Short mmCIF file of C-alpha atoms and ligand atoms in Angstrom, two decimals:
data_model
loop_
_atom_site.label_atom_id
_atom_site.label_comp_id
_atom_site.label_asym_id
_atom_site.label_seq_id
_atom_site.Cartn_x
_atom_site.Cartn_y
_atom_site.Cartn_z
CA MET G 1 -76.67 -241.01 -73.04
CA ALA G 2 -80.12 -242.36 -73.81
CA LEU G 3 -82.26 -243.21 -76.85
CA LYS G 4 -83.20 -239.55 -77.21
CA ASP G 5 -79.52 -238.76 -77.91
CA ILE G 6 -79.29 -241.09 -80.92
CA ILE G 7 -79.34 -238.87 -83.96
CA GLY G 8 -81.08 -239.40 -87.27
CA GLN G 9 -82.46 -242.91 -86.72
CA GLU G 10 -86.06 -241.92 -86.05
CA LYS G 11 -87.56 -244.85 -87.90
CA ALA G 12 -85.54 -247.48 -86.02
CA LEU G 13 -86.11 -245.69 -82.71
CA GLY G 14 -89.82 -245.43 -83.46
CA ILE G 15 -90.09 -249.19 -83.92
CA LEU G 16 -88.09 -249.88 -80.75
CA ARG G 17 -90.10 -247.43 -78.66
CA GLY G 18 -93.27 -248.94 -80.09
CA CYS G 19 -92.10 -252.36 -78.87
CA ILE G 20 -91.55 -251.02 -75.36
CA GLU G 21 -94.81 -249.11 -75.36
CA LYS G 22 -96.77 -252.19 -76.38
CA ASN G 23 -94.65 -254.36 -74.13
CA ARG G 24 -93.99 -256.69 -77.01
CA ILE G 25 -90.28 -257.14 -77.28
CA PRO G 26 -89.03 -259.66 -79.83
CA HIS G 27 -86.72 -262.31 -78.39
CA ALA G 28 -84.24 -261.67 -81.17
CA LEU G 29 -83.52 -258.50 -83.08
CA LEU G 30 -81.11 -257.78 -85.91
CA PHE G 31 -79.83 -254.22 -86.16
CA ALA G 32 -78.62 -253.90 -89.74
CA GLY G 33 -76.94 -250.99 -91.50
CA ASP G 34 -73.60 -249.47 -92.43
CA GLU G 35 -70.64 -249.31 -90.09
CA GLY G 36 -70.50 -246.23 -87.86
CA ILE G 37 -74.17 -245.44 -88.08
CA GLY G 38 -75.22 -245.92 -84.45
CA LYS G 39 -76.50 -249.51 -84.32
CA ARG G 40 -74.44 -250.63 -81.36
CA LEU G 41 -75.08 -247.42 -79.46
CA THR G 42 -78.80 -247.85 -80.04
CA ALA G 43 -78.64 -251.48 -78.89
CA ILE G 44 -76.97 -250.51 -75.61
CA ASN G 45 -79.43 -247.69 -74.99
CA PHE G 46 -82.37 -249.88 -75.90
CA ALA G 47 -81.12 -252.32 -73.25
CA LYS G 48 -80.95 -249.46 -70.77
CA ALA G 49 -84.47 -248.33 -71.60
CA LEU G 50 -85.82 -251.86 -71.18
CA ASN G 51 -84.25 -252.39 -67.79
CA CYS G 52 -84.25 -248.86 -66.42
CA GLN G 53 -85.55 -248.67 -62.86
CA LYS G 54 -86.92 -245.20 -63.37
CA ALA G 55 -88.21 -245.37 -66.91
CA GLU G 56 -90.50 -242.45 -67.40
CA VAL G 57 -93.14 -244.36 -69.26
CA ARG G 58 -93.97 -247.95 -68.63
CA THR G 59 -97.20 -249.20 -70.05
CA GLN G 60 -99.47 -252.02 -69.04
CA ASN G 61 -98.40 -255.59 -68.28
CA THR G 62 -94.84 -254.93 -67.25
CA GLU G 63 -95.01 -258.22 -65.34
CA GLU G 64 -95.46 -260.15 -68.53
CA SER G 65 -92.50 -261.95 -69.99
CA PRO G 66 -91.62 -260.98 -73.54
CA GLY G 67 -93.64 -263.76 -75.12
CA PHE G 68 -93.36 -262.64 -78.70
CA ASP G 69 -93.98 -264.88 -81.67
CA PHE G 70 -91.35 -264.60 -84.31
CA GLY G 71 -92.80 -263.01 -87.35
CA THR G 72 -91.35 -261.11 -90.23
CA GLU G 73 -90.08 -257.57 -90.14
CA ASP G 74 -93.15 -256.56 -92.09
CA SER G 75 -95.51 -258.09 -89.62
CA LEU G 76 -93.81 -256.22 -86.78
CA ASN G 77 -93.90 -252.94 -88.63
CA SER G 78 -97.44 -253.28 -89.80
CA GLU G 79 -98.59 -254.24 -86.36
CA LEU G 80 -96.83 -251.35 -84.70
CA PHE G 81 -97.75 -248.96 -87.40
CA ALA G 82 -101.28 -250.14 -88.11
CA PRO G 83 -103.73 -247.28 -87.87
CA GLU G 84 -106.66 -247.78 -85.51
CA SER G 85 -109.20 -247.41 -88.26
CA GLN G 86 -108.51 -247.15 -91.90
CA THR G 87 -110.72 -246.56 -94.88
CA ASP G 88 -109.67 -247.26 -98.43
CA ASN G 89 -109.02 -243.60 -99.07
CA THR G 90 -106.69 -242.92 -96.19
CA VAL G 91 -102.97 -243.30 -96.33
CA PRO G 92 -101.79 -245.23 -93.28
CA GLN G 93 -99.72 -243.00 -91.04
CA PRO G 94 -97.33 -244.45 -88.49
CA PRO G 95 -98.27 -243.36 -84.99
CA THR G 96 -95.56 -241.45 -83.19
CA PRO G 97 -94.32 -243.61 -80.35
CA ASN G 98 -94.01 -241.74 -77.11
CA PRO G 99 -90.62 -239.99 -77.15
CA LEU G 100 -90.53 -240.21 -73.37
CA ILE G 101 -89.98 -243.93 -73.61
CA ASP G 102 -86.36 -243.96 -72.67
CA SER G 103 -83.89 -244.74 -69.93
CA CYS G 104 -83.20 -242.28 -67.12
CA ASP G 105 -79.46 -242.70 -67.74
CA ALA G 106 -78.81 -242.36 -64.00
CA CYS G 107 -80.33 -245.24 -62.02
CA PRO G 108 -78.11 -248.14 -60.87
CA SER G 109 -79.29 -250.30 -63.78
CA CYS G 110 -78.48 -247.67 -66.42
CA VAL G 111 -75.09 -246.96 -64.87
CA LYS G 112 -74.17 -250.65 -64.65
CA ILE G 113 -75.10 -251.28 -68.28
CA ASP G 114 -72.99 -248.31 -69.36
CA LYS G 115 -70.04 -249.66 -67.39
CA GLY G 116 -70.58 -253.18 -68.69
CA ILE G 117 -71.02 -254.62 -65.19
CA HIS G 118 -74.75 -255.35 -65.13
CA PRO G 119 -75.26 -259.03 -64.28
CA ASP G 120 -78.12 -259.32 -66.77
CA PHE G 121 -76.40 -257.56 -69.64
CA PHE G 122 -73.93 -259.21 -72.00
CA LEU G 123 -71.94 -257.73 -74.83
CA ILE G 124 -70.11 -260.07 -77.18
CA GLU G 125 -67.69 -258.42 -79.55
CA THR G 126 -64.62 -259.15 -81.61
CA GLU G 127 -61.37 -257.53 -80.71
CA GLY G 128 -59.22 -257.28 -83.80
CA ASP G 129 -60.30 -256.82 -87.37
CA GLY G 130 -59.78 -260.39 -88.47
CA ASP G 131 -61.23 -261.84 -85.30
CA GLN G 132 -64.05 -264.29 -85.28
CA ILE G 133 -66.71 -264.88 -82.69
CA LYS G 134 -66.03 -268.41 -81.53
CA ILE G 135 -68.25 -271.17 -80.25
CA GLU G 136 -66.95 -270.80 -76.66
CA ALA G 137 -68.37 -267.28 -76.47
CA VAL G 138 -71.73 -268.46 -77.77
CA ARG G 139 -71.79 -271.37 -75.29
CA GLN G 140 -71.04 -269.03 -72.40
CA LEU G 141 -73.80 -266.74 -73.53
CA GLU G 142 -76.24 -269.62 -73.81
CA GLU G 143 -75.40 -270.70 -70.28
CA ALA G 144 -75.71 -267.14 -68.92
CA LEU G 145 -79.09 -266.63 -70.57
CA SER G 146 -80.48 -269.89 -69.24
CA TYR G 147 -80.90 -268.44 -65.73
CA LYS G 148 -83.60 -266.00 -64.73
CA PRO G 149 -82.58 -262.35 -64.59
CA TYR G 150 -80.84 -261.45 -61.32
CA GLU G 151 -82.20 -257.98 -60.89
CA ALA G 152 -83.58 -256.71 -64.18
CA SER G 153 -86.75 -257.27 -66.16
CA TYR G 154 -84.81 -258.81 -69.02
CA LYS G 155 -81.54 -260.49 -69.68
CA ILE G 156 -80.16 -258.76 -72.71
CA ALA G 157 -77.32 -259.91 -74.94
CA ILE G 158 -75.82 -257.82 -77.71
CA VAL G 159 -73.68 -259.57 -80.30
CA ASP G 160 -71.71 -256.89 -82.09
CA ASN G 161 -70.39 -257.73 -85.57
CA ALA G 162 -72.59 -260.81 -85.43
CA ASP G 163 -71.54 -261.70 -88.99
CA LYS G 164 -68.13 -262.59 -87.58
CA MET G 165 -69.43 -265.73 -85.92
CA ASN G 166 -67.58 -268.68 -87.37
CA SER G 167 -69.68 -271.55 -88.64
CA SER G 168 -69.64 -273.63 -85.45
CA ALA G 169 -70.50 -270.55 -83.39
CA ALA G 170 -73.31 -269.67 -85.80
CA ASN G 171 -74.78 -273.15 -85.59
CA ALA G 172 -74.62 -273.15 -81.80
CA PHE G 173 -76.21 -269.73 -81.81
CA LEU G 174 -79.01 -270.95 -84.03
CA SER G 175 -80.09 -273.44 -81.38
CA THR G 176 -80.28 -270.61 -78.81
CA LEU G 177 -82.50 -268.69 -81.19
CA GLU G 178 -84.69 -271.71 -81.83
CA SER G 179 -85.59 -272.11 -78.18
CA PRO G 180 -84.95 -268.70 -76.66
CA PRO G 181 -84.72 -268.63 -72.86
CA SER G 182 -87.66 -266.73 -71.39
CA GLN G 183 -87.12 -263.12 -70.35
CA SER G 184 -84.11 -262.91 -72.62
CA ILE G 185 -83.55 -260.61 -75.55
CA ILE G 186 -80.78 -261.04 -78.07
CA ILE G 187 -79.71 -258.18 -80.31
CA LEU G 188 -77.48 -258.98 -83.27
CA VAL G 189 -75.64 -255.99 -84.67
CA SER G 190 -74.24 -256.24 -88.18
CA SER G 191 -73.07 -254.10 -91.07
CA LYS G 192 -72.96 -257.21 -93.25
CA PRO G 193 -76.20 -258.99 -92.43
CA ASP G 194 -76.02 -260.95 -95.69
CA ARG G 195 -73.14 -262.92 -94.21
CA LEU G 196 -75.32 -264.27 -91.41
CA LEU G 197 -76.88 -267.68 -91.85
CA PRO G 198 -80.30 -267.24 -93.48
CA THR G 199 -81.73 -269.38 -90.69
CA ILE G 200 -80.39 -266.90 -88.14
CA ARG G 201 -81.68 -263.89 -90.07
CA SER G 202 -85.13 -265.37 -90.42
CA ARG G 203 -85.45 -265.79 -86.66
CA CYS G 204 -84.69 -262.15 -85.92
CA GLN G 205 -86.81 -259.07 -86.26
CA ARG G 206 -84.75 -256.90 -88.53
CA ILE G 207 -84.45 -253.19 -87.81
CA ASN G 208 -82.71 -251.22 -90.55
CA PHE G 209 -80.49 -248.23 -89.80
CA ALA G 210 -80.12 -245.69 -92.58
CA PRO G 211 -77.33 -243.24 -93.41
CA LEU G 212 -78.00 -239.62 -92.42
CA PRO G 213 -78.69 -236.92 -95.02
CA VAL G 214 -75.59 -234.86 -95.81
CA GLU G 215 -77.11 -231.53 -94.71
CA MET G 216 -78.04 -232.91 -91.31
CA MET G 217 -74.58 -234.41 -90.86
CA SER G 218 -72.90 -231.20 -91.88
CA GLY G 219 -74.70 -229.33 -89.10
CA LEU G 220 -73.78 -231.99 -86.55
CA VAL G 221 -70.15 -232.03 -87.61
CA LYS G 222 -69.95 -228.26 -87.28
CA GLU G 223 -71.53 -228.43 -83.87
CA LYS G 224 -68.86 -230.87 -82.73
CA TYR G 225 -65.86 -229.20 -84.39
CA LYS G 226 -66.53 -225.53 -84.04
CA LYS G 227 -63.32 -224.56 -85.83
CA LEU G 228 -64.45 -226.10 -89.12
CA ASP G 229 -65.90 -223.87 -91.81
CA ASP G 230 -68.93 -224.86 -93.90
CA GLU G 231 -66.85 -226.30 -96.71
CA GLN G 232 -64.78 -228.52 -94.44
CA ALA G 233 -67.84 -229.74 -92.55
CA LEU G 234 -69.49 -230.59 -95.85
CA LEU G 235 -66.40 -232.49 -96.99
CA LEU G 236 -66.38 -234.63 -93.84
CA SER G 237 -70.10 -235.30 -94.19
CA VAL G 238 -69.83 -236.35 -97.82
CA LEU G 239 -66.75 -238.46 -97.19
CA SER G 240 -68.44 -240.29 -94.36
CA GLY G 241 -71.28 -241.44 -96.61
CA GLY G 242 -73.94 -240.53 -94.07
CA ARG G 243 -72.26 -242.40 -91.22
CA LEU G 244 -72.10 -240.08 -88.26
CA GLY G 245 -69.55 -242.20 -86.42
CA TYR G 246 -67.18 -241.75 -89.37
CA ALA G 247 -67.88 -238.06 -89.84
CA LEU G 248 -66.97 -237.35 -86.24
CA ASN G 249 -63.74 -239.27 -86.65
CA GLU G 250 -60.99 -236.73 -87.02
CA ASN G 251 -58.89 -239.24 -88.93
CA LEU G 252 -61.31 -239.39 -91.82
CA VAL G 253 -59.47 -236.83 -93.94
CA ALA G 254 -56.12 -238.46 -93.12
CA GLN G 255 -57.55 -241.80 -94.20
CA ARG G 256 -58.80 -240.27 -97.42
CA ASP G 257 -55.37 -238.82 -98.11
CA ARG G 258 -53.75 -242.17 -97.46
CA SER G 259 -56.11 -243.79 -99.93
CA PHE G 260 -55.18 -241.22 -102.56
CA ASN G 261 -51.47 -241.82 -102.02
CA ILE G 262 -52.02 -245.52 -102.62
CA PHE G 263 -54.15 -244.69 -105.64
CA ASN G 264 -51.33 -242.64 -107.15
CA GLN G 265 -48.71 -245.18 -106.17
CA MET G 266 -50.62 -247.91 -107.95
CA LEU G 267 -50.72 -245.83 -111.09
CA SER G 268 -47.07 -244.91 -111.11
CA ALA G 269 -44.99 -247.61 -109.50
CA PRO G 270 -46.95 -250.68 -108.55
CA GLU G 271 -45.04 -252.64 -105.99
CA ASP G 272 -45.84 -255.59 -103.87
CA ASP G 273 -45.90 -253.76 -100.60
CA ILE G 274 -48.22 -250.98 -101.54
CA ARG G 275 -50.70 -251.38 -98.74
CA ASP G 276 -51.10 -249.28 -95.66
CA ASP G 277 -51.74 -251.02 -92.37
CA LYS G 278 -54.23 -248.40 -91.32
CA LEU G 279 -56.46 -248.94 -94.32
CA SER G 280 -58.20 -252.22 -95.05
CA MET G 281 -58.51 -253.44 -98.61
CA GLU G 282 -62.28 -252.92 -98.45
CA GLU G 283 -61.78 -249.35 -97.29
CA TRP G 284 -59.30 -248.62 -100.04
CA PHE G 285 -61.69 -249.87 -102.72
CA ASP G 286 -64.45 -247.70 -101.27
CA TRP G 287 -62.17 -244.66 -101.35
CA ALA G 288 -61.03 -245.51 -104.88
CA GLN G 289 -64.65 -245.19 -106.06
CA LEU G 290 -64.79 -241.73 -104.61
CA TRP G 291 -61.64 -240.65 -106.47
CA LEU G 292 -62.91 -242.17 -109.71
CA ARG G 293 -66.20 -240.40 -109.19
CA ASP G 294 -64.44 -237.05 -108.97
CA ILE G 295 -62.18 -237.79 -111.93
CA ALA G 296 -65.22 -238.74 -114.04
CA VAL G 297 -67.20 -235.69 -112.91
CA PHE G 298 -64.36 -233.36 -113.84
CA LYS G 299 -63.86 -235.12 -117.16
CA ALA G 300 -67.55 -234.78 -117.98
CA THR G 301 -68.13 -231.21 -116.77
CA GLY G 302 -64.69 -229.58 -116.79
CA GLN G 303 -65.68 -227.90 -113.52
CA THR G 304 -64.26 -228.27 -110.04
CA ALA G 305 -67.45 -226.99 -108.43
CA PHE G 306 -69.01 -230.46 -108.53
CA LEU G 307 -66.09 -232.30 -106.97
CA ILE G 308 -66.34 -233.85 -103.54
CA ASN G 309 -62.60 -233.58 -102.94
CA LYS G 310 -62.36 -229.96 -104.01
CA ASP G 311 -59.17 -229.50 -102.03
CA ARG G 312 -57.45 -232.00 -104.35
CA ALA G 313 -58.86 -230.50 -107.54
CA GLY G 314 -55.44 -230.02 -109.18
CA GLU G 315 -54.49 -233.68 -108.97
CA ILE G 316 -57.97 -234.79 -110.02
CA GLN G 317 -57.75 -232.51 -113.02
CA ASP G 318 -54.37 -234.03 -113.99
CA LEU G 319 -55.71 -237.57 -113.79
CA ALA G 320 -58.82 -236.64 -115.76
CA GLY G 321 -56.60 -235.16 -118.46
CA LYS G 322 -54.90 -238.48 -119.06
CA ALA G 323 -57.93 -240.68 -119.62
CA ALA G 324 -61.13 -240.95 -121.60
CA LEU G 325 -64.44 -240.76 -119.76
CA LYS G 326 -65.47 -244.20 -120.95
CA ASP G 327 -62.25 -245.68 -119.53
CA ILE G 328 -62.74 -243.96 -116.19
CA LEU G 329 -66.27 -245.32 -115.94
CA LYS G 330 -65.12 -248.74 -117.06
CA LEU G 331 -62.45 -248.76 -114.36
CA ALA G 332 -65.01 -247.74 -111.75
CA ARG G 333 -67.15 -250.73 -112.75
CA GLU G 334 -64.16 -253.07 -112.72
CA LEU G 335 -63.08 -251.92 -109.28
CA TYR G 336 -66.64 -252.21 -108.04
CA ASN G 337 -66.74 -255.82 -109.21
CA ILE G 338 -63.47 -256.57 -107.42
CA ARG G 339 -64.84 -254.90 -104.27
CA VAL G 340 -67.81 -257.26 -104.34
CA GLN G 341 -65.47 -260.23 -104.68
CA LEU G 342 -63.54 -259.16 -101.58
CA ASN G 343 -66.27 -260.82 -99.55
CA PHE G 344 -64.82 -264.11 -100.74
CA ASN G 345 -61.37 -263.67 -99.23
CA LEU G 346 -59.33 -262.81 -102.30
CA ASN G 347 -55.56 -262.92 -102.01
CA GLU G 348 -54.58 -259.41 -101.06
CA LYS G 349 -51.33 -259.14 -102.99
CA LEU G 350 -52.72 -260.60 -106.19
CA THR G 351 -55.79 -258.40 -105.93
CA PHE G 352 -53.74 -255.23 -105.59
CA ASN G 353 -51.42 -256.22 -108.42
CA TYR G 354 -54.33 -256.96 -110.71
CA THR G 355 -56.06 -253.73 -109.71
CA SER G 356 -53.02 -251.60 -110.40
CA LEU G 357 -52.71 -253.27 -113.79
CA LEU G 358 -56.28 -252.26 -114.60
CA MET G 359 -55.70 -248.75 -113.30
CA ARG G 360 -52.65 -248.20 -115.45
CA LYS G 361 -54.47 -249.60 -118.46
CA ARG G 362 -57.45 -247.26 -118.04
CA LEU G 363 -55.89 -244.13 -116.53
CA GLY G 364 -52.22 -244.35 -117.23
CA LYS G 365 -52.12 -243.48 -120.90
CA THR G 366 -52.69 -240.14 -122.48
CA TYR G 367 -55.88 -240.23 -124.39
CA ALA G 368 -54.98 -239.26 -127.94
CA GLY G 369 -58.54 -238.58 -129.07
CA LYS G 370 -59.04 -235.46 -126.98
CA GLN G 371 -55.62 -233.97 -126.60
ZN1 ZN F 1 -82.34 -245.78 -65.52
#
């Protein structure tokens, strides 16, 4: 694939193509946005476009090294998007970067990057969920970047889940960013950019990736899974929260169902071992908001037409019947607050026990006022 195959990230792609067109590539970029939204895929294909031997459009000064001064995201955007002439009455319009700026996806460089065997391309990633990026990996990267490119225009390093660098790795990384080796480009990819050191963030040009609109996703999902009807495609799109990678994951509905089982289990018989290995605590809390949303919507409207999980309308209706709207909304807020705290490594067992206590308090009792 190539940049042209990345779907729904026109703004990010426009900025990146603008960088190539102007031959002004920042030494360090931060691709920020939700999980499953195409950041890593874009980073790899941006690397291919930069080093492609048959790039369709290469503008002036390709000999020049990427001597780019670190500025802010705004300065990059305004520079790339500054209109040639502008009077007070005109609304600045971003120019459309040439869509032909892309990799050929077939030359030796493109193929080697895809296979992960290009000598000037490095991908650092974590393996398991709890894994950290350690200082050894950063040191190796630093060493690798210190040499001139072997065969490409740029040495390019992608650090996926960059927020998983532990503190010694992050500090070592900071020194690489402070004196970036020439002809090297580092792309940090993160769905939790707030967890990066502010000093790292401030040295990167940030490119934001946005969730896709539901209608667009629905069409894409149907294209991929031809057997789905409109309703099912819409369900997957809504459940995925605009993240195409999630929507195209066939396990999404299974994961949702698992989350609902846990939800019900916590209401009826809270036990210590309530968790499911295939669902992280963060994921469960995200799903719980979706269930509470539907319960509240049914409580407020009495209609199943507005539910996201229409296929579970019966159970949602039952739960809504047992609680007051104000308690449902209160629980949603409480669970949201716990979800925020999860960033601070809460004890899993205690958190689930406390949460199920809250759930039973708010949803467990029959609400006398309306029955
Ligand atoms: Zn190529």
